[in-house]
Short mmCIF file of C-alpha atoms in Angstrom, two decimals:
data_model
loop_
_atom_site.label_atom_id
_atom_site.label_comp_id
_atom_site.label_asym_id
_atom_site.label_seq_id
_atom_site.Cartn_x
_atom_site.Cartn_y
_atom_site.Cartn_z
CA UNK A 1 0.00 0.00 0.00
CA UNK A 2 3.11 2.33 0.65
CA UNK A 3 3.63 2.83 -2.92
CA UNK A 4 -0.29 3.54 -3.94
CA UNK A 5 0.02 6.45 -0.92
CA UNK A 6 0.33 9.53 -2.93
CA UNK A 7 -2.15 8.69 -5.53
CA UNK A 8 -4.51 7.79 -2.87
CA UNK A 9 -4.21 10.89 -1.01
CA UNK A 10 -4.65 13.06 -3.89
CA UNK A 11 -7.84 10.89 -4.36
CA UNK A 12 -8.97 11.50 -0.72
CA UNK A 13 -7.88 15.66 -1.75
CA UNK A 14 -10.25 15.22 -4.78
CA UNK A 15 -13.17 13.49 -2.40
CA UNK A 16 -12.40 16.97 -0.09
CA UNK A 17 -13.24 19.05 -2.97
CA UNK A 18 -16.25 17.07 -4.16
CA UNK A 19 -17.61 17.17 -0.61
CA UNK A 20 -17.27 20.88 -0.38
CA UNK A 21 -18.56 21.77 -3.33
CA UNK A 22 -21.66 19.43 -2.99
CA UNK A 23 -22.04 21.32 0.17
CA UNK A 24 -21.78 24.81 -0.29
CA UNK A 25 -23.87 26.56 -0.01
CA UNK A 26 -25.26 24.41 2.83
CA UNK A 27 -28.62 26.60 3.22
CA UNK A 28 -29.39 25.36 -0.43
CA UNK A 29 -27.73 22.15 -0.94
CA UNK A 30 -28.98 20.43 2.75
CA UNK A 31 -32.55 19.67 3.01
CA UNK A 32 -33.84 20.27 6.27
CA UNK A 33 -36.90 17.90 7.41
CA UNK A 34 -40.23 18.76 9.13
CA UNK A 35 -39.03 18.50 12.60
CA UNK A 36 -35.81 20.37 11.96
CA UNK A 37 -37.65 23.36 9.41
CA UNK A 38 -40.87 23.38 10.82
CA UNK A 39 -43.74 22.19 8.53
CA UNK A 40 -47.29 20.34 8.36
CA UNK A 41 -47.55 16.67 9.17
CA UNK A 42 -50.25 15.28 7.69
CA UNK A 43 -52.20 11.49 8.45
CA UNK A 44 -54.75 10.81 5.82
CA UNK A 45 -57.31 7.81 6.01
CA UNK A 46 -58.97 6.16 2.94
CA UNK A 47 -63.06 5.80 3.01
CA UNK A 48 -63.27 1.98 1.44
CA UNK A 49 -66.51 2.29 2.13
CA UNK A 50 -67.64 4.14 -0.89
CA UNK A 51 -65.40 1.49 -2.84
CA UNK A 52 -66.86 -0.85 -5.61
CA UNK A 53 -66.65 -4.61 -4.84
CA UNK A 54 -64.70 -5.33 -6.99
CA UNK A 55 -61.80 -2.63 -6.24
CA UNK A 56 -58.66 -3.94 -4.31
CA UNK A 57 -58.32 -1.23 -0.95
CA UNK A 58 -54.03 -1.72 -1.41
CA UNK A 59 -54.38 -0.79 -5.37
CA UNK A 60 -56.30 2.48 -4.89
CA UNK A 61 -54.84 3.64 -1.44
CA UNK A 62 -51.64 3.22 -3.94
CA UNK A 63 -53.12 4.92 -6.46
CA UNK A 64 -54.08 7.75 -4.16
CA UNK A 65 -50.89 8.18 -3.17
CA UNK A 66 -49.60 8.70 -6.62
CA UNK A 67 -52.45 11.71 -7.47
CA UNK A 68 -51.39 12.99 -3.64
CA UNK A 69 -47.96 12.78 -4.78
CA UNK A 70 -48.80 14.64 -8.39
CA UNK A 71 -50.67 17.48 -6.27
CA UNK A 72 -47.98 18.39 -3.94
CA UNK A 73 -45.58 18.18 -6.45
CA UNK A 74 -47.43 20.55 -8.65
CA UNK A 75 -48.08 22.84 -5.18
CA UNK A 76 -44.15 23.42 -5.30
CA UNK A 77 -43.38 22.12 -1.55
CA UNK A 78 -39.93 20.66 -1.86
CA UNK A 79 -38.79 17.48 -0.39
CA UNK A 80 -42.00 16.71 0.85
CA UNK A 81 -42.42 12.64 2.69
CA UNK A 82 -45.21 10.34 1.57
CA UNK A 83 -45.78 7.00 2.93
CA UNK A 84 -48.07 4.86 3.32
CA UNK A 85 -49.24 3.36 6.94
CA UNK A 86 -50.85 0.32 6.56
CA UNK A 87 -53.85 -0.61 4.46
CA UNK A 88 -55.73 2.76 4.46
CA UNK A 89 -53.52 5.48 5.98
CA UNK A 90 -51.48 7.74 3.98
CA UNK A 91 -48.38 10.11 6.02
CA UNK A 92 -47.76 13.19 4.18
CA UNK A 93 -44.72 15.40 5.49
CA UNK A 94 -44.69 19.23 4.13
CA UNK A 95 -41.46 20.54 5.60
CA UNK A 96 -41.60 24.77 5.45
CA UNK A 97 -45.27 25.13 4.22
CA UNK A 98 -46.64 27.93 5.19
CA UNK A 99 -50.51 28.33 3.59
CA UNK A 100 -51.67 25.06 5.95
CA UNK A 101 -55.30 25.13 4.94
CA UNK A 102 -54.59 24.94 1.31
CA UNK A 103 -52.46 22.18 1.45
CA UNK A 104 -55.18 20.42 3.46
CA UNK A 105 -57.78 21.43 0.87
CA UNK A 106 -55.56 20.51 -2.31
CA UNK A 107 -54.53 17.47 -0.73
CA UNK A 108 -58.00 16.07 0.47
CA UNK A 109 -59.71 16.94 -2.16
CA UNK A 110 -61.38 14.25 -4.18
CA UNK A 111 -61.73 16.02 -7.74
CA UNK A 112 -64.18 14.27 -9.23
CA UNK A 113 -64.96 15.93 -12.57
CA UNK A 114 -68.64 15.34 -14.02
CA UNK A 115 -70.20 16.59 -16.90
CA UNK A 116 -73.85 16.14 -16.54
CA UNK A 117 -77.02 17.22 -18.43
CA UNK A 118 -79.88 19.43 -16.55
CA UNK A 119 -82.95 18.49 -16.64
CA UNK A 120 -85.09 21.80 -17.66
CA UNK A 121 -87.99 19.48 -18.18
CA UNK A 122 -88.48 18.89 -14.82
CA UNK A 123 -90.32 20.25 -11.97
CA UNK A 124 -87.12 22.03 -9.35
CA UNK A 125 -89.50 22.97 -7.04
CA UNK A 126 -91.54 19.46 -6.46
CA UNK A 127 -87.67 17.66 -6.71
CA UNK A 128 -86.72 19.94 -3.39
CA UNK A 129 -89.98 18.54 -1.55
CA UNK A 130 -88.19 15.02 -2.31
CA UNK A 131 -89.96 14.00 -5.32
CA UNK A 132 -86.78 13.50 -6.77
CA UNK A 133 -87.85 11.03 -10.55
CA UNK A 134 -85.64 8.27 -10.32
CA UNK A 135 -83.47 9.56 -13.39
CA UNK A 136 -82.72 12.40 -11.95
CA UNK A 137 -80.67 13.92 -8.72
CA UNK A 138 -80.36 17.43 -6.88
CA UNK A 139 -76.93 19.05 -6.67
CA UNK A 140 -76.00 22.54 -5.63
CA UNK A 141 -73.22 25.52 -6.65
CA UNK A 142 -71.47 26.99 -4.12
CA UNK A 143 -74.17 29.90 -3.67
CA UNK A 144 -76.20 27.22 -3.11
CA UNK A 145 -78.81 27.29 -6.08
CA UNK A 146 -80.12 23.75 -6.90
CA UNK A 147 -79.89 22.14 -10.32
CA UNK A 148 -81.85 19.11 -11.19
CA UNK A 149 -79.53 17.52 -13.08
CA UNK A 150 -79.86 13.74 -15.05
CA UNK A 151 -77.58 11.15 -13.12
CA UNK A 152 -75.83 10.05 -16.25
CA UNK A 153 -72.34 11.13 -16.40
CA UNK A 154 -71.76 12.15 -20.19
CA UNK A 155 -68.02 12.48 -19.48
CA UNK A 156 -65.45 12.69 -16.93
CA UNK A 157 -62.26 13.54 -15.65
CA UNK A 158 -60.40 10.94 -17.22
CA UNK A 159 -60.48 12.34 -20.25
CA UNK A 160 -58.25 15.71 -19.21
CA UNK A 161 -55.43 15.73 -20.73
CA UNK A 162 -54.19 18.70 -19.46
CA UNK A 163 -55.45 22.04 -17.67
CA UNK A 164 -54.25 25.79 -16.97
CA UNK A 165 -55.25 29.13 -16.02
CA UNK A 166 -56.34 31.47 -18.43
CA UNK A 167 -58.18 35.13 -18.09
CA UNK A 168 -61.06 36.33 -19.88
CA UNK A 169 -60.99 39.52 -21.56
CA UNK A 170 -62.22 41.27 -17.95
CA UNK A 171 -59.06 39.70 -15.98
CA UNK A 172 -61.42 37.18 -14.53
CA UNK A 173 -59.26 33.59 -14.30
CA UNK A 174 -60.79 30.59 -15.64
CA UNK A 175 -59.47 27.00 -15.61
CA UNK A 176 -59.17 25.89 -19.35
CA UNK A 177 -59.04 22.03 -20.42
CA UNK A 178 -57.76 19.91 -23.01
CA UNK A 179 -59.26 16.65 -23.36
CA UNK A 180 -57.25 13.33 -24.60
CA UNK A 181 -58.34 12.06 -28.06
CA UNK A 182 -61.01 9.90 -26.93
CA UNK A 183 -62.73 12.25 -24.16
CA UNK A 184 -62.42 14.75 -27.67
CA UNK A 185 -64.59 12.89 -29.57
CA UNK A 186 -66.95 12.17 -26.81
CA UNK A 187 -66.86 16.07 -25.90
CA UNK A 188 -67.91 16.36 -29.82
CA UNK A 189 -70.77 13.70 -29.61
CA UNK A 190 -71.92 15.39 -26.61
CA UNK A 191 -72.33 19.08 -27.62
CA UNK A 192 -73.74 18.17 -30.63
CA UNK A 193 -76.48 15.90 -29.56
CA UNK A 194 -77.72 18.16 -27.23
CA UNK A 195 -77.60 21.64 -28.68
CA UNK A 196 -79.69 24.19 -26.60
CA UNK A 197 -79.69 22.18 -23.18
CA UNK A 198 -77.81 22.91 -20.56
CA UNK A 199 -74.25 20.97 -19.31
CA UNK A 200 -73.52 20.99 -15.82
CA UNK A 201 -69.98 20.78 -14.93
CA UNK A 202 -69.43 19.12 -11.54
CA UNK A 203 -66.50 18.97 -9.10
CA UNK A 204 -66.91 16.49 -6.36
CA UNK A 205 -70.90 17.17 -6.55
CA UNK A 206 -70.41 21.00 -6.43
CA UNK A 207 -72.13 22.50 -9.87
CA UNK A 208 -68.90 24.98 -11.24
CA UNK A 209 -70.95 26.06 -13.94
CA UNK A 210 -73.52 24.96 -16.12
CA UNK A 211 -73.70 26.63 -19.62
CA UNK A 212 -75.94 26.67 -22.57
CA UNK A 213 -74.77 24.57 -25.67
CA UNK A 214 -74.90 26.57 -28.68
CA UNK A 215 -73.17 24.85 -31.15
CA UNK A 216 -71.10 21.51 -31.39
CA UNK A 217 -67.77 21.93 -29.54
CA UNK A 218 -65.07 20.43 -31.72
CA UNK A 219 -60.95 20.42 -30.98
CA UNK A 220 -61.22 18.93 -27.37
CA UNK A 221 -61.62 21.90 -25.67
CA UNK A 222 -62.96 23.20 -22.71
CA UNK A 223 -63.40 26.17 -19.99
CA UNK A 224 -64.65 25.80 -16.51
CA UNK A 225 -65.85 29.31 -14.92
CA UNK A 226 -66.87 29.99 -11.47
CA UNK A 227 -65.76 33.71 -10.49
CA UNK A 228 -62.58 32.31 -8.99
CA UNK A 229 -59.61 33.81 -7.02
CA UNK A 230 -56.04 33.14 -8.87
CA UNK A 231 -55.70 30.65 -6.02
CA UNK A 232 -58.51 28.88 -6.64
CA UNK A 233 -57.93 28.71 -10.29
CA UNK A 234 -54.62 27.53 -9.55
CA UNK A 235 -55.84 24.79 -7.29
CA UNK A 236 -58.73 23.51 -9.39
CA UNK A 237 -56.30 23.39 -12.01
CA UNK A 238 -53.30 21.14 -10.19
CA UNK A 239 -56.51 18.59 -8.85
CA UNK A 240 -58.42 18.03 -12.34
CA UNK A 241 -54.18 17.56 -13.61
CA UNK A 242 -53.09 15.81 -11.20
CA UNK A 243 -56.47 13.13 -11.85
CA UNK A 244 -59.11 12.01 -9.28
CA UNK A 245 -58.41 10.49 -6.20
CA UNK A 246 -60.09 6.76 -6.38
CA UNK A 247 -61.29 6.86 -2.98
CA UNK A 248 -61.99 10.11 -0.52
CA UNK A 249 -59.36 10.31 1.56
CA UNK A 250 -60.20 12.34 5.04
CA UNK A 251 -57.71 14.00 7.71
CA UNK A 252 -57.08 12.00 10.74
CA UNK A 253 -54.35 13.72 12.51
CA UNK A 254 -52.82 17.21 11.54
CA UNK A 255 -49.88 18.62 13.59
CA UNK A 256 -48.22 21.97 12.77
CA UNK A 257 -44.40 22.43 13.72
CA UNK A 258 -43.42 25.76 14.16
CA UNK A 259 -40.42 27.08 12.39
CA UNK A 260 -38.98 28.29 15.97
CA UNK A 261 -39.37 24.83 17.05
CA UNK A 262 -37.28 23.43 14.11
CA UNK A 263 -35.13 26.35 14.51
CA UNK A 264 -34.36 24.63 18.39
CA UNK A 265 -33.61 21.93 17.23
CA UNK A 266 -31.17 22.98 15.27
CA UNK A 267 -29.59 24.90 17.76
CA UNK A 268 -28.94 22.08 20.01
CA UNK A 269 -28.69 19.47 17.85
CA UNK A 270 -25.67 21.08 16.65
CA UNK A 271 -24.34 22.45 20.35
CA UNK A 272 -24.51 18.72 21.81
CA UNK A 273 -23.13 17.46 17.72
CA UNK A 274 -19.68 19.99 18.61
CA UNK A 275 -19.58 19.69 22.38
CA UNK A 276 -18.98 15.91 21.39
CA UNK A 277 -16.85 16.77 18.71
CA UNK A 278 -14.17 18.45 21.14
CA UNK A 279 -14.54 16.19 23.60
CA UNK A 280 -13.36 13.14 21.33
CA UNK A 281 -11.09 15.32 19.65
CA UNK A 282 -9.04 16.84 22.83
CA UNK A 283 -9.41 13.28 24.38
CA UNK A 284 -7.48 11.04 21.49
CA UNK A 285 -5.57 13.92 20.72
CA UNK A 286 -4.29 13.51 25.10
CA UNK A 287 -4.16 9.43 25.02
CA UNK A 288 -2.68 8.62 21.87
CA UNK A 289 -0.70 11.88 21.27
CA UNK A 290 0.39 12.41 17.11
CA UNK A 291 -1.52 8.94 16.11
CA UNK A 292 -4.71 10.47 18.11
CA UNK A 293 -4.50 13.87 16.26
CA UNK A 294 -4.76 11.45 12.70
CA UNK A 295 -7.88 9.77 14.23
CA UNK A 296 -9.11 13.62 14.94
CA UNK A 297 -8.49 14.63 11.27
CA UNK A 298 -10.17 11.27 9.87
CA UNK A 299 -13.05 12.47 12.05
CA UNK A 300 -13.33 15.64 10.36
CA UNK A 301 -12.90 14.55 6.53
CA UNK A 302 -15.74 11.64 8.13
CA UNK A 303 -18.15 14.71 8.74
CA UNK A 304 -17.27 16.32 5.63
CA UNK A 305 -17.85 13.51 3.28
CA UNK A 306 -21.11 12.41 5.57
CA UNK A 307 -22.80 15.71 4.72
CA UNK A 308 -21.58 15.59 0.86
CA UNK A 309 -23.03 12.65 0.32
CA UNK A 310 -26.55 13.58 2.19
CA UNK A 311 -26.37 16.81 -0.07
CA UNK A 312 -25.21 14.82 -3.52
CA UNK A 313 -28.02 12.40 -2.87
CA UNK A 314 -30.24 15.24 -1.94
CA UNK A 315 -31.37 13.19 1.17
CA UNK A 316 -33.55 15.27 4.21
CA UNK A 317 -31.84 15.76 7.09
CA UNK A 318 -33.88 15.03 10.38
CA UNK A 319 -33.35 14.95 14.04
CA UNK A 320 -32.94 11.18 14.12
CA UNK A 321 -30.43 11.71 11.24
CA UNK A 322 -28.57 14.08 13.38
CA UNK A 323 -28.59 11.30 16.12
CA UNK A 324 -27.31 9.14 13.40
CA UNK A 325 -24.31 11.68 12.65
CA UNK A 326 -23.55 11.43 16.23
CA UNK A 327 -23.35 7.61 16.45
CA UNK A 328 -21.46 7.49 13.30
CA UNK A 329 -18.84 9.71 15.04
CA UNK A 330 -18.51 7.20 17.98
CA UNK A 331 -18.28 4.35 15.42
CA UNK A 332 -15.54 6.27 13.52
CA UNK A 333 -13.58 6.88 16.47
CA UNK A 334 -13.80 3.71 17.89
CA UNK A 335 -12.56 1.95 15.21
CA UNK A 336 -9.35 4.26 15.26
CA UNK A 337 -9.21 2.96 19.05
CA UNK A 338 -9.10 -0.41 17.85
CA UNK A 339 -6.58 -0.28 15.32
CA UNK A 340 -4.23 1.96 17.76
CA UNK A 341 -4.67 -0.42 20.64
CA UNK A 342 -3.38 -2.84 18.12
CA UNK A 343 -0.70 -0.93 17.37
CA UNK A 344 1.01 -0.39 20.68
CA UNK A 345 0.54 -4.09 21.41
CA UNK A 346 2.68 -4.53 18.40
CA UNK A 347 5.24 -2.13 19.55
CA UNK A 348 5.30 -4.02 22.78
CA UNK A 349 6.59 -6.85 21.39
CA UNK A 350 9.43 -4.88 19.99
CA UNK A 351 8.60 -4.67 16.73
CA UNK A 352 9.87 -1.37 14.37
CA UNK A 353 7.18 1.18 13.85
CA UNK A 354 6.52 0.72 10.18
CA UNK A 355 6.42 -3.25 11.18
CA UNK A 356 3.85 -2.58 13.85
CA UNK A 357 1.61 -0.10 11.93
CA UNK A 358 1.09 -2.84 9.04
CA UNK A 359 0.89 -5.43 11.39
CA UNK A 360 -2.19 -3.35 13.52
CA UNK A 361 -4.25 -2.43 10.81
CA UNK A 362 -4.42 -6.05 9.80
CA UNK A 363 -4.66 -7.27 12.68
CA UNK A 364 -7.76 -4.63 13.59
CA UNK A 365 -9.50 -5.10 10.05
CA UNK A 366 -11.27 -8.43 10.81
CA UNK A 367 -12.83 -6.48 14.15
CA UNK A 368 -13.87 -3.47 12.56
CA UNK A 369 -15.25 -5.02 9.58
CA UNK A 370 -17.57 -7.16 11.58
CA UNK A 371 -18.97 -4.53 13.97
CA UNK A 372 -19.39 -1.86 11.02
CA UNK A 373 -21.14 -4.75 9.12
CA UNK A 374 -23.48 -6.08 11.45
CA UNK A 375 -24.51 -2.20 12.65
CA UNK A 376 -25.29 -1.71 8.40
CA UNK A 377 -27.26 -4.54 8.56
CA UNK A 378 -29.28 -3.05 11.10
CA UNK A 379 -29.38 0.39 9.76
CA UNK A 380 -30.98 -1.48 6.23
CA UNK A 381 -33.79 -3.20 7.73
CA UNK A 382 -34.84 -0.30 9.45
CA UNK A 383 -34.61 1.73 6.43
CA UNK A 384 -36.72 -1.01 4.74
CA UNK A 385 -39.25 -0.95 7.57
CA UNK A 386 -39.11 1.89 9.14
CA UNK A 387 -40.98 5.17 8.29
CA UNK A 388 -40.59 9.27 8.54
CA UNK A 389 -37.59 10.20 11.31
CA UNK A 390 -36.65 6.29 11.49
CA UNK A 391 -35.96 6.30 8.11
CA UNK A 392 -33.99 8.85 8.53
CA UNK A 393 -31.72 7.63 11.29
CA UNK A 394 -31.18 4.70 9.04
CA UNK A 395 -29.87 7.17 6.02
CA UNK A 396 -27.31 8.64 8.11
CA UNK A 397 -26.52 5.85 9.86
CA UNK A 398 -25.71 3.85 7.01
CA UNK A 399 -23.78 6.29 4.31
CA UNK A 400 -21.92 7.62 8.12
CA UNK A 401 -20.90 3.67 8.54
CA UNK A 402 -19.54 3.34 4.89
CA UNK A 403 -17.79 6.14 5.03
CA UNK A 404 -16.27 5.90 8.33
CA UNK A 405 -15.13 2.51 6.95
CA UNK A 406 -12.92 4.26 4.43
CA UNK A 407 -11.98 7.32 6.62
CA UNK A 408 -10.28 5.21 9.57
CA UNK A 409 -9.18 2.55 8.08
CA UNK A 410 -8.09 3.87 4.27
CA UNK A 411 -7.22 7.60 5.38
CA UNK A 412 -5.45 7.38 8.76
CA UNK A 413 -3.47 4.50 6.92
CA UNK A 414 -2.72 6.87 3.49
CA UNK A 415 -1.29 9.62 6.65
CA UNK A 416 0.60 7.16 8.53
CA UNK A 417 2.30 5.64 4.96
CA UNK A 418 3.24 9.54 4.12
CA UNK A 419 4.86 9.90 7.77
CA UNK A 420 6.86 6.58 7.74
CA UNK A 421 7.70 6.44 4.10
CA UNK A 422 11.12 8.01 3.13
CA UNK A 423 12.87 8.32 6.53
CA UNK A 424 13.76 5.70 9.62
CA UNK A 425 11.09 6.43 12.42
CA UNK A 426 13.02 4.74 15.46
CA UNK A 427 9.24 5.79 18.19
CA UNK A 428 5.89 6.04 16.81
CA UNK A 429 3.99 9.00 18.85
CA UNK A 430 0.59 6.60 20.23
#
């Protein structure tokens, strides 16, 4: 290994730089997570009981997930958490949110898009005294005016393709549509079979609007007005994108994290994180002198690459994960105990320094290896099983135990190479 030193070390410089620059700047490049930036923690639970027979519960909480997932990507909340819990729960994790009720809203909603026919032929008045006709059903706008409306649904929200915001010629916004080939051509069918009635359109059994057709509507297009706000426009428009969720979903459990909380836990996260730090550092640096200030500086570099490789793989760093930082540290340092321990028995037994050095990182490998192992193997099932701040203990915990592999037993061996090689070393300082 003597002769590989130099190249190695200016591949451990290289790592430095690679670490630093994924880094920097650490406000952008380190995601904080809820409990650590303050945020919404969300538990959503799946009503089955509104789902048809012969739809599996796992298949459409899973497919609600996936539309939950569209929305809140679409919403622009970055490195949010989404999980399932079981069967029929759904954990959503919106670190640094700050308009709580319209996540809630967005993320709850059902969005089921209708497009129904009203009934003008019928009596309104003898329908709201609950002589509904069996063909027919009573739905309201958000003013509350009834419609009596046919229950066939002519078309639905399957057939968006896409949907935006526009603004009329008065600066009102309006949420426009594009429908995919097929819902086209049924859009077509539609308008032109029924040419002076009225089409409802529906969201989640809430009449948006419900215009006159004049002509057949041809080119798969589509407006939906309602005297909306720009948010509201901008939320109708992610839910009818982002698709319908197959079952409602309703809020179970809500909790709000301040940011001053996350901000505290920051702040002493990091205090007890350095107060450790010293101690280990001022303590090997005391009890195994020159060798113990190597172990301190494959500490550092251990740090350094740890939080390069959370920010390269743009992982969320959590309170757990902090813990996790912490119990790499321990694992790093111990390791360096190990292989000095072995060391200074060598040196005991009167062998030269360069001798003894080979002869205790060998000796130390088999050790090391099988408590860093065992403690990954760990870390991976509870990455596998775990959820939220477990899974991120496990994170840390494992890229801190691969890495603290290479820093104590690859980097304090590249430094002690460079300070034998070229010179006799009658004592070794341990």
């Amino acid at each position: 290994m003597y002769r590989y030193s130099n190249w190695l070390m200016l591949f451990i410089l290289g790592l430095i730089a690679l670490a630093i620059w994924a880094i920097y700047p650490p406000g952008e490049k380190i995601h904080l997570g809820l409990d650590l930036k303050g945020g919404m923690h969300l538990v959503l639970e799946a009503d089955t009981s509104k789902l048809p027979p012969e739809e599996n519960v796992k298949d459409a909480v899973a497919m609600g997930l996936e539309v939950i997932r569209n929305r809140i990507d679409q919403f622009g909340v970055r490195e949010p958490t989404i999980t399932r819990q079981g069967d029929t729960r759904i954990v959503v994790d919106l670190p640094g949110i700050k308009n709580r009720q319209s996540a809630v809203d967005l993320i709850g909603k059902t969005a089921l898009l209708e497009f129904k026919l009203v009934d003008e032929a019928g009596d309104i008045n003898k329908a709201l005294k609950g002589e509904v006709p069996p063909d027919n059903e009573i739905l309201y706008n958000s003013q509350g005016t009834p419609y009596l409306l046919k229950k066939d649904t002519l078309l639905s929200g399957r057939a968006i393709k896409d949907a935006r915001v526009e603004m009329d010629q008065w600066g009102q916004p309006y949420v426009a549509l594009d429908f995919n080939a097929e819902g086209a051509d049924k859009f077509s069918e539609i308008t032109g079979k029924h040419i002076g009635e009225r089409l409802a359109i529906i969201l989640d059994n809430v009449v948006k609007s419900a215009p006159v057709i004049k002509t057949r509507i041809t080119g798969g297009k589509a407006v939906i007005e309602g005297n909306f706000t720009i948010d509201e426009s901008n939320e109708l428009r992610i839910v009818l994108k982002s698709g319908a969720l197959p079952v409602p979903f309703t809020p179970i459990q809500n909790t709000w994290i301040g940011p001053s909380l996350g901000r505290d836990s920051i702040r002493k996260g990091l205090l007890s994180g350095i107060i450790g730090m010293i101690c280990v550092i001022v303590f090997m640096g005391i009890y195994y002198k020159k060798a113990g200030l190597i172990a301190d500086s494959a500490l550092l570099l251990n740090l350094l690459f740890l939080l390069g490789a959370l920010a390269a793989l743009k992982a969320t760093l959590t309170l757990p994960g902090i813990a996790g930082i912490i119990l790499t540290i321990g694992m790093s340092i111990d390791a360096n105990v190990i292989i000095f321990e072995r060391i200074r028995e060598e040196l005991r037994g009167e062998r030269a320094p360069r001798s003894a050095v080979d002869a205790g990182y060998e000796r130390a490998l088999r050790t090391i290896l099988d408590a860093n192992i065992t403690t990954l193997i760990v870390a991976l099932v509870l990455f596998q099983f775990g959820t939220g701040p477990i899974k991120g203990f496990a994170t840390t915990l494992s890229i801190g135990i691969l890495i603290s592999l290479f820093t104590s037993i690859v980097a304090t061996r590249v430094i002690f190479n460079l300070l034998l090689a070229g010179r006799p070393v009658s004592k070794l300082s341990i």
